[in-house]
mmCIF file of C-alpha atoms and ligand atoms in Angstrom:
data_model
loop_
_atom_site.group_PDB
_atom_site.id
_atom_site.type_symbol
_atom_site.label_atom_id
_atom_site.label_comp_id
_atom_site.label_asym_id
_atom_site.label_seq_id
_atom_site.Cartn_x
_atom_site.Cartn_y
_atom_site.Cartn_z
ATOM 1 C CA MET A 20 61.575 23.304 7.126
ATOM 2 C CA ASN A 21 65.064 23.781 5.813
ATOM 3 C CA ARG A 22 66.597 27.143 4.962
ATOM 4 C CA SER A 23 65.829 26.747 1.289
ATOM 5 C CA GLY A 24 62.150 27.316 2.008
ATOM 6 C CA ASP A 25 61.125 24.342 -0.125
ATOM 7 C CA ILE A 26 57.462 23.701 0.686
ATOM 8 C CA LYS A 27 57.255 20.311 -1.004
ATOM 9 C CA ARG A 28 59.964 18.836 1.114
ATOM 10 C CA THR A 29 58.676 20.174 4.398
ATOM 11 C CA ALA A 30 54.903 20.220 4.210
ATOM 12 C CA SER A 31 52.931 18.027 6.614
ATOM 13 C CA PRO A 32 50.320 15.574 5.205
ATOM 14 C CA SER A 33 47.636 18.097 6.082
ATOM 15 C CA ASP A 34 49.558 20.855 4.392
ATOM 16 C CA SER A 35 50.065 18.670 1.377
ATOM 17 C CA HIS A 36 46.344 18.023 1.166
ATOM 18 C CA HIS A 37 45.578 21.711 1.318
ATOM 19 C CA ARG A 38 48.250 22.445 -1.188
ATOM 20 C CA ARG A 39 47.017 19.787 -3.606
ATOM 21 C CA SER A 40 43.535 21.230 -3.344
ATOM 22 C CA PHE A 41 44.914 24.673 -3.914
ATOM 23 C CA LEU A 42 46.946 23.644 -6.927
ATOM 24 C CA SER A 43 44.134 21.689 -8.482
ATOM 25 C CA SER A 44 41.875 24.700 -8.242
ATOM 26 C CA ILE A 45 44.095 26.996 -10.232
ATOM 27 C CA GLY A 46 44.489 24.728 -13.221
ATOM 28 C CA ALA A 47 46.637 25.186 -16.242
ATOM 29 C CA VAL A 48 47.387 28.820 -15.580
ATOM 30 C CA LEU A 49 49.525 27.805 -12.624
ATOM 31 C CA PHE A 50 51.728 25.580 -14.705
ATOM 32 C CA GLY A 51 52.220 28.338 -17.232
ATOM 33 C CA SER A 52 53.249 30.590 -14.378
ATOM 34 C CA VAL A 53 55.834 28.290 -12.870
ATOM 35 C CA ALA A 54 58.205 28.496 -15.791
ATOM 36 C CA ALA A 55 57.921 32.251 -15.898
ATOM 37 C CA VAL A 56 58.575 32.836 -12.212
ATOM 38 C CA PHE A 57 61.023 30.151 -11.272
ATOM 39 C CA PRO A 58 64.098 32.083 -12.438
ATOM 40 C CA LEU A 59 63.189 34.749 -9.925
ATOM 41 C CA ALA A 60 63.415 32.301 -7.098
ATOM 42 C CA ALA A 61 67.208 32.397 -6.949
ATOM 43 C CA GLY A 62 67.517 29.492 -4.594
ATOM 44 C CA TRP A 63 64.155 29.902 -2.920
ATOM 45 C CA GLY A 64 61.189 27.657 -3.027
ATOM 46 C CA VAL A 65 58.638 29.769 -4.805
ATOM 47 C CA LEU A 66 54.921 29.393 -4.339
ATOM 48 C CA VAL A 67 53.102 30.561 -7.389
ATOM 49 C CA ASP A 68 49.453 31.354 -7.625
ATOM 50 C CA PRO A 69 47.528 33.050 -10.381
ATOM 51 C CA LEU A 70 45.973 35.712 -8.266
ATOM 52 C CA ARG A 71 42.499 36.195 -9.543
ATOM 53 C CA ARG A 72 40.244 39.016 -8.581
ATOM 54 C CA GLN A 73 37.501 37.202 -6.764
ATOM 55 C CA ARG A 74 35.503 37.537 -3.620
ATOM 56 C CA PRO A 75 35.462 34.913 -0.910
ATOM 57 C CA GLU A 76 32.370 32.787 -0.631
ATOM 58 C CA LYS A 77 32.279 33.522 3.056
ATOM 59 C CA ALA A 78 34.164 36.398 4.585
ATOM 60 C CA GLY A 79 34.938 36.676 8.268
ATOM 61 C CA GLY A 80 37.767 36.014 10.692
ATOM 62 C CA HIS A 81 40.143 38.931 10.360
ATOM 63 C CA GLY A 82 37.674 40.807 8.217
ATOM 64 C CA ALA A 83 35.650 40.717 5.059
ATOM 65 C CA VAL A 84 37.254 41.581 1.753
ATOM 66 C CA ALA A 85 35.218 44.512 0.498
ATOM 67 C CA ASP A 86 38.029 46.307 -1.317
ATOM 68 C CA PRO A 87 38.195 45.048 -4.913
ATOM 69 C CA LYS A 88 41.953 45.639 -4.967
ATOM 70 C CA PHE A 89 42.414 42.589 -2.763
ATOM 71 C CA VAL A 90 43.205 39.384 -4.600
ATOM 72 C CA ARG A 91 43.237 35.870 -3.227
ATOM 73 C CA VAL A 92 46.673 34.330 -2.856
ATOM 74 C CA GLY A 93 45.740 30.940 -1.439
ATOM 75 C CA LEU A 94 45.344 29.064 1.809
ATOM 76 C CA LEU A 95 47.203 30.290 4.867
ATOM 77 C CA ALA A 96 48.178 26.679 5.554
ATOM 78 C CA MET A 97 50.467 26.605 2.531
ATOM 79 C CA LEU A 98 52.709 29.319 3.991
ATOM 80 C CA PRO A 99 55.083 28.050 6.711
ATOM 81 C CA ASP A 100 55.118 30.106 9.905
ATOM 82 C CA ASP A 101 58.908 30.255 10.078
ATOM 83 C CA GLY A 102 59.143 33.972 9.384
ATOM 84 C CA LEU A 103 61.061 33.508 6.147
ATOM 85 C CA PRO A 104 59.939 35.572 3.150
ATOM 86 C CA ARG A 105 58.779 33.660 0.103
ATOM 87 C CA GLN A 106 58.171 35.035 -3.301
ATOM 88 C CA PHE A 107 54.862 34.871 -5.137
ATOM 89 C CA ALA A 108 53.914 35.881 -8.623
ATOM 90 C CA VAL A 109 50.986 38.225 -8.994
ATOM 91 C CA MET A 110 48.815 37.176 -11.899
ATOM 92 C CA GLU A 111 45.813 38.999 -13.216
ATOM 93 C CA ASP A 112 43.531 38.671 -16.171
ATOM 94 C CA SER A 113 44.168 41.353 -18.761
ATOM 95 C CA VAL A 114 40.865 42.739 -19.968
ATOM 96 C CA ASP A 115 40.089 45.371 -22.564
ATOM 97 C CA ALA A 116 37.030 46.135 -24.637
ATOM 98 C CA TRP A 117 37.577 43.151 -26.927
ATOM 99 C CA THR A 118 39.683 40.516 -25.287
ATOM 100 C CA ARG A 119 40.362 38.833 -21.965
ATOM 101 C CA ILE A 120 43.803 37.301 -21.552
ATOM 102 C CA PRO A 121 43.996 35.182 -18.387
ATOM 103 C CA GLY A 122 46.956 34.870 -16.081
ATOM 104 C CA GLN A 123 49.172 37.785 -17.048
ATOM 105 C CA ARG A 124 52.015 38.340 -14.601
ATOM 106 C CA VAL A 125 51.891 41.875 -13.291
ATOM 107 C CA GLY A 126 54.520 41.655 -10.564
ATOM 108 C CA THR A 127 55.918 39.694 -7.673
ATOM 109 C CA MET A 128 55.769 40.054 -3.935
ATOM 110 C CA PHE A 129 57.142 38.487 -0.780
ATOM 111 C CA LEU A 130 54.933 36.975 1.910
ATOM 112 C CA CYS A 131 56.167 36.253 5.409
ATOM 113 C CA ARG A 132 54.212 34.425 8.109
ATOM 114 C CA THR A 133 54.816 34.584 11.836
ATOM 115 C CA THR A 134 52.687 33.796 14.865
ATOM 116 C CA SER A 135 51.647 36.191 17.624
ATOM 117 C CA ASP A 136 49.603 35.570 20.744
ATOM 118 C CA LYS A 137 46.594 36.676 18.686
ATOM 119 C CA GLY A 138 47.221 34.142 15.957
ATOM 120 C CA PRO A 139 48.934 34.025 12.581
ATOM 121 C CA VAL A 140 50.383 37.204 11.131
ATOM 122 C CA VAL A 141 51.180 37.568 7.432
ATOM 123 C CA THR A 142 53.108 40.504 6.038
ATOM 124 C CA ALA A 143 53.611 41.304 2.366
ATOM 125 C CA PHE A 144 56.094 43.447 0.473
ATOM 126 C CA SER A 145 56.321 44.291 -3.188
ATOM 127 C CA SER A 146 59.508 42.822 -4.607
ATOM 128 C CA THR A 147 60.005 45.893 -6.780
ATOM 129 C CA CYS A 148 62.974 47.891 -5.525
ATOM 130 C CA PRO A 149 61.786 51.382 -4.569
ATOM 131 C CA HIS A 150 65.023 52.856 -5.902
ATOM 132 C CA LEU A 151 64.628 52.296 -9.643
ATOM 133 C CA GLY A 152 62.441 49.249 -9.952
ATOM 134 C CA CYS A 153 64.723 46.199 -10.143
ATOM 135 C CA ALA A 154 63.557 42.977 -8.508
ATOM 136 C CA VAL A 155 64.863 42.466 -4.994
ATOM 137 C CA ASP A 156 65.611 39.024 -3.619
ATOM 138 C CA PHE A 157 65.898 37.674 -0.091
ATOM 139 C CA ASN A 158 69.379 36.670 1.017
ATOM 140 C CA ALA A 159 68.751 34.025 3.667
ATOM 141 C CA ALA A 160 72.389 33.940 4.778
ATOM 142 C CA ALA A 161 72.419 37.677 5.435
ATOM 143 C CA ASN A 162 68.787 37.646 6.582
ATOM 144 C CA GLN A 163 67.961 40.662 4.450
ATOM 145 C CA PHE A 164 66.445 41.692 1.160
ATOM 146 C CA GLU A 165 68.961 42.817 -1.445
ATOM 147 C CA CYS A 166 68.717 44.554 -4.777
ATOM 148 C CA PRO A 167 71.354 43.470 -7.311
ATOM 149 C CA CYS A 168 71.226 46.650 -9.390
ATOM 150 C CA HIS A 169 72.673 49.318 -7.098
ATOM 151 C CA LYS A 170 73.165 47.362 -3.869
ATOM 152 C CA SER A 171 70.329 48.626 -1.770
ATOM 153 C CA ALA A 172 69.435 46.351 1.137
ATOM 154 C CA PHE A 173 66.381 46.068 3.361
ATOM 155 C CA ALA A 174 65.629 44.405 6.679
ATOM 156 C CA LYS A 175 63.018 41.660 6.939
ATOM 157 C CA ASP A 176 60.545 44.264 8.153
ATOM 158 C CA GLY A 177 61.143 46.213 4.936
ATOM 159 C CA ASP A 178 63.173 49.041 6.449
ATOM 160 C CA LYS A 179 66.042 50.434 4.434
ATOM 161 C CA LEU A 180 69.445 49.208 5.628
ATOM 162 C CA TYR A 181 71.789 50.810 3.113
ATOM 163 C CA GLY A 182 72.147 51.795 -0.517
ATOM 164 C CA PRO A 183 70.769 54.544 -2.745
ATOM 165 C CA THR A 184 67.094 53.773 -2.215
ATOM 166 C CA LEU A 185 65.195 56.646 -0.647
ATOM 167 C CA ARG A 186 62.695 54.471 1.210
ATOM 168 C CA GLY A 187 62.128 50.957 2.455
ATOM 169 C CA LEU A 188 60.294 48.191 0.656
ATOM 170 C CA ASP A 189 56.679 48.924 -0.138
ATOM 171 C CA PRO A 190 54.351 47.021 2.214
ATOM 172 C CA LEU A 191 51.123 45.597 0.832
ATOM 173 C CA PRO A 192 47.899 45.286 2.848
ATOM 174 C CA VAL A 193 47.056 41.712 3.853
ATOM 175 C CA LYS A 194 43.799 40.201 5.066
ATOM 176 C CA LEU A 195 43.170 36.749 6.434
ATOM 177 C CA VAL A 196 39.686 35.615 5.493
ATOM 178 C CA ASP A 197 37.743 32.588 6.725
ATOM 179 C CA SER A 198 36.383 30.528 3.871
ATOM 180 C CA ASN A 199 34.826 27.102 4.227
ATOM 181 C CA GLY A 200 36.499 26.556 7.565
ATOM 182 C CA GLN A 201 39.957 27.545 6.380
ATOM 183 C CA GLN A 202 41.842 30.794 6.349
ATOM 184 C CA GLU A 203 42.857 32.378 3.086
ATOM 185 C CA ILE A 204 45.467 35.045 2.367
ATOM 186 C CA TRP A 205 44.259 38.070 0.427
ATOM 187 C CA VAL A 206 46.627 40.848 -0.623
ATOM 188 C CA ALA A 207 46.044 44.273 -2.154
ATOM 189 C CA TYR A 208 48.817 44.406 -4.731
ATOM 190 C CA GLU A 209 49.945 47.885 -5.763
ATOM 191 C CA ARG A 210 52.767 49.484 -7.664
ATOM 192 C CA PHE A 211 54.451 52.624 -6.405
ATOM 193 C CA ARG A 212 56.535 55.375 -7.904
ATOM 194 C CA THR A 213 60.238 54.604 -7.707
ATOM 195 C CA GLY A 214 63.110 56.976 -7.006
ATOM 196 C CA VAL A 215 61.268 59.081 -4.450
ATOM 197 C CA ALA A 216 61.082 59.008 -0.678
ATOM 198 C CA GLU A 217 57.301 59.216 -0.577
ATOM 199 C CA ARG A 218 55.209 56.110 -1.194
ATOM 200 C CA ILE A 219 53.033 57.209 -4.119
ATOM 201 C CA PRO A 220 50.736 54.582 -5.699
ATOM 202 C CA LEU A 221 50.714 54.419 -9.478
ATOM 203 C CA ALA A 222 47.368 54.688 -11.168
HETATM 204 FE FE1 FES B 491 67.466 48.637 -6.536
HETATM 205 FE FE2 FES B 491 68.758 50.659 -7.626
HETATM 206 S S1 FES B 491 67.096 49.569 -8.459
HETATM 207 S S2 FES B 491 69.181 49.692 -5.744
#
């Protein structure tokens, strides 16, 4: 894979098959999402998935998904294990007493995959700057996350490097779940209060 993180240009035939299956399963909502998220990519290949609240048909591997806050991102195979963060849109259906509006973007996050002696490891961070809520981006040349608003910067592990932010990036819980012989990435997306040192989830 090159430094641009472009999945299409680097995926293996197997990866491509998985990715085609993944894309075909998410339908028209995906294509509506691409246009909305692409400007956030800022030079990165962006994988976009309408994250739907759903339970896996078969849970196992690294653990079942019992917490309803977890949403399915997609197949682990679509995320290269090069340790580079990639940005995903978080899409949810908006539901009230009268209407259900599918595929509303509620935020973005970064996923990063590495490999340990125990197997694949995926970490996730909200891309919302914990200072005052701007969208951070990953600067591949500097190997760090950066916020354009007030110049806060964060290491790849989310720790604060410099700037006015009072804490590091907000990590998001990740589960890898076996489903039909493949591993899926599930993430519990949350928003947190900005401008404070403590990590306080918003209701
Ligand atoms: Fe990111 Fe201020 S909002 S540094």
